[in-house]
XYZ file of C-alpha atoms in Angstrom:
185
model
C 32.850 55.705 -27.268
C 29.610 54.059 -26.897
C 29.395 51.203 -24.394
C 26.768 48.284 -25.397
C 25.049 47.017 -22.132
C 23.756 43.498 -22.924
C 20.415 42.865 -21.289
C 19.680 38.928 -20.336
C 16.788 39.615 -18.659
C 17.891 40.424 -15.074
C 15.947 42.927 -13.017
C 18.611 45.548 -12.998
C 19.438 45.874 -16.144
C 18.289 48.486 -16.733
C 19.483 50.168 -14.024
C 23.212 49.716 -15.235
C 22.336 51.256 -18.473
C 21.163 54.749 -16.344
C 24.189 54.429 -13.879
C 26.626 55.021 -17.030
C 24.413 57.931 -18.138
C 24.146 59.485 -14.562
C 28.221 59.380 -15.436
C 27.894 60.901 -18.623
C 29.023 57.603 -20.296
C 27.346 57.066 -23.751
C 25.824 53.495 -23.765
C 23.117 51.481 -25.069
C 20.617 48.633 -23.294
C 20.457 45.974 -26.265
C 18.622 42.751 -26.279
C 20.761 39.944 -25.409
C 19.676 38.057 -29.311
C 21.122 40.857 -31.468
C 23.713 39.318 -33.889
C 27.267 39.838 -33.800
C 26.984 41.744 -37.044
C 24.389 44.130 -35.254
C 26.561 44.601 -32.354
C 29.406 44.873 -34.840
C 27.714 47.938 -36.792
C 27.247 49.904 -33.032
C 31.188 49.991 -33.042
C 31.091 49.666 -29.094
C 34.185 50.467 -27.390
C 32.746 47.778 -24.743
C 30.411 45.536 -23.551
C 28.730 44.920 -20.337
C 26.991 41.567 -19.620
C 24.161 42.263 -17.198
C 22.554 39.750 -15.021
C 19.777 37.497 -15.384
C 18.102 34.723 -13.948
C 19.375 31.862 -15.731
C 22.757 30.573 -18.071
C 20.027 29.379 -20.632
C 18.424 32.428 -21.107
C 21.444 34.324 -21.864
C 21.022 34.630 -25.650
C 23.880 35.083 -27.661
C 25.669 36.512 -24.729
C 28.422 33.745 -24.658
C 29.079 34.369 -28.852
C 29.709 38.275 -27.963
C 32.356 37.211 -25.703
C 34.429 34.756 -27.855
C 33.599 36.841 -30.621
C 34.862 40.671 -29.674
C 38.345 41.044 -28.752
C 37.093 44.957 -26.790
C 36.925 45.122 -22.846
C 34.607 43.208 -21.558
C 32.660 43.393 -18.097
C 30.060 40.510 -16.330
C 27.723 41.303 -14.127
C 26.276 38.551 -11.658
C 25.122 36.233 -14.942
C 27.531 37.754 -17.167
C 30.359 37.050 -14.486
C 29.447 33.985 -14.701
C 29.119 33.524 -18.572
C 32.746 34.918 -18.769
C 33.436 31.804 -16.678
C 31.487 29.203 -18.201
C 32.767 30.489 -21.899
C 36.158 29.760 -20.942
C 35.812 26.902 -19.464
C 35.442 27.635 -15.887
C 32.951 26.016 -13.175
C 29.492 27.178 -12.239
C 26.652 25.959 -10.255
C 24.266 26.796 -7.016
C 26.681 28.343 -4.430
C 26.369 26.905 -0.893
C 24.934 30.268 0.819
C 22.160 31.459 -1.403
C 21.813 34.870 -0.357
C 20.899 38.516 -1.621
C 22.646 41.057 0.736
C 24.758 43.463 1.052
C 28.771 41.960 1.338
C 31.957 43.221 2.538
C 34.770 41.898 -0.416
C 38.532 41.609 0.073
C 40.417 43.575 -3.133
C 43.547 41.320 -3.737
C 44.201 43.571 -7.184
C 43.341 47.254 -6.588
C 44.697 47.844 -10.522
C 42.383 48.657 -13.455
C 38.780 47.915 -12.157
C 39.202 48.576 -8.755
C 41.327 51.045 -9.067
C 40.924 53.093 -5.878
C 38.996 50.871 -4.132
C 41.236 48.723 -2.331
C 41.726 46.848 0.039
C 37.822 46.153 1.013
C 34.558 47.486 -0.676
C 30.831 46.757 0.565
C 28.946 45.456 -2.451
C 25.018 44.042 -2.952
C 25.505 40.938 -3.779
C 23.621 38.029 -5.513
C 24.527 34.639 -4.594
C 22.400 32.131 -6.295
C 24.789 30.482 -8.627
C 28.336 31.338 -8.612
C 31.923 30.841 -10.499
C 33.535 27.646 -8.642
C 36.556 27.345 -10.590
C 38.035 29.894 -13.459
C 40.661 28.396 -16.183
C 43.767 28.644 -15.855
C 44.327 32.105 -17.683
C 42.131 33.826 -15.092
C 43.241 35.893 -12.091
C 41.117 36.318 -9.002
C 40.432 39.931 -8.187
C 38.269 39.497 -5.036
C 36.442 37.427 -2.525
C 34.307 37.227 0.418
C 33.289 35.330 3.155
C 30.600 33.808 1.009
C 31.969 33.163 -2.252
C 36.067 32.356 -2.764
C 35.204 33.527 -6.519
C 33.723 37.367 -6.526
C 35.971 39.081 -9.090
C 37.840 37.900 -12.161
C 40.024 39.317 -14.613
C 41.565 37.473 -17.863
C 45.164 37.930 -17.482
C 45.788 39.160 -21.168
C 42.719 40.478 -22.466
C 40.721 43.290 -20.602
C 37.499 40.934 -19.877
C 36.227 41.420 -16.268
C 33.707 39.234 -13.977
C 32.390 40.507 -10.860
C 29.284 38.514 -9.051
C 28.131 41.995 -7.045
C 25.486 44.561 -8.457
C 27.318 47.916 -9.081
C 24.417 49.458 -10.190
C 22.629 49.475 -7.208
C 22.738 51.963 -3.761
C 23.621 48.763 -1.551
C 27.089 49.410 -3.456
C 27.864 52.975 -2.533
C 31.095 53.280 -4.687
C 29.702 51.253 -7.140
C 29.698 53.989 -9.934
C 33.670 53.632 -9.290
C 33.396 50.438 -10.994
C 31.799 51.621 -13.978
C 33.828 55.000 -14.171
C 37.206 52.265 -14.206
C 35.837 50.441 -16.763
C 35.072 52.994 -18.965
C 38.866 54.430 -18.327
C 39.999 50.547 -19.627
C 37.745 51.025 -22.613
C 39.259 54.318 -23.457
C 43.146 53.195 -23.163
């Protein structure tokens, strides 16, 4: 049950990768150019995008997500790869900001189970998801972006723009402890 974080070079990284073992959830922090066949032979149960600073240096993050049909979760850059891979819209939001956001839950299933109806989340708001295709659901949204949680509405691949790792997101660790109960169903 081993969840593979992908790194792409974003400054908490890391720190996603220590928030699932503070949870006792096995994962691994692997480099963003690993293969498919490499993150094949890891048999993860799931994957989790992390951020980064830009779309082009995101490796081979957009192959793992056509590629592996196992829940999938985007943070900040990898929300936003989930997008882009799928055809949706991104670019510079309006409000570049880094702060600390209240976000309206319109879906409190799956990964924000519990959660509803509002959540305080750290937020990154440099580029952002403007439009998602058509087999997309919205899951949240703020004040500053329209766009700050996705869901695929028949495969269990999540987007969220907000930093769950982080303290500015005090139930953050929900978010990880819900997608580890979607990778276990």
């Amino acid at each position: 049950m081993t969840i593979i974080v992908i790194n792409n070079k974003g400054q908490y990284n890391h720190r996603i990768q220590r928030s699932l073992q503070y949870l006792k959830i096995d994962s691994e922090l692997v480099s963003n150019t690993l293969s498919i066949e490499e993150i094949e032979a890891k048999n993860p149960t799931g994957l989790i995008l992390g951020g980064g600073p830009s779309l082009e240096g995101a490796g081979n993050s957009e192959e793992y997500i056509k590629y592996f049909d196992i829940p999938i979760l985007g943070i900040c850059l990898g929300h936003q790869l989930i997008a882009k891979t799928y055809g949706g819209e991104v670019s510079t939001s309006n409000t570049e900001s880094y702060a600390q956001v209240k976000i309206n839950i319109n879906n409190d299933e799956n990964l924000f189970e519990g959660l509803a109806p509002e959540m305080e989340v750290w937020s990154s708001h440099k580029d952002e998801v403007k439009s998602i295709p058509d087999e997309f659901e919205i899951l949240a949204n703020s004040k500053l972006c329209d766009i700050e949680s996705f869901k695929h509405k028949d495969k269990e691949v999540y987007g969220i723009q907000f930093h769950p790792e982080v303290h500015h997101t005090p139930k953050g660790s929900q978010i990880f402890e819900n997608f580890y109960k979607i990778c276990k169903q």
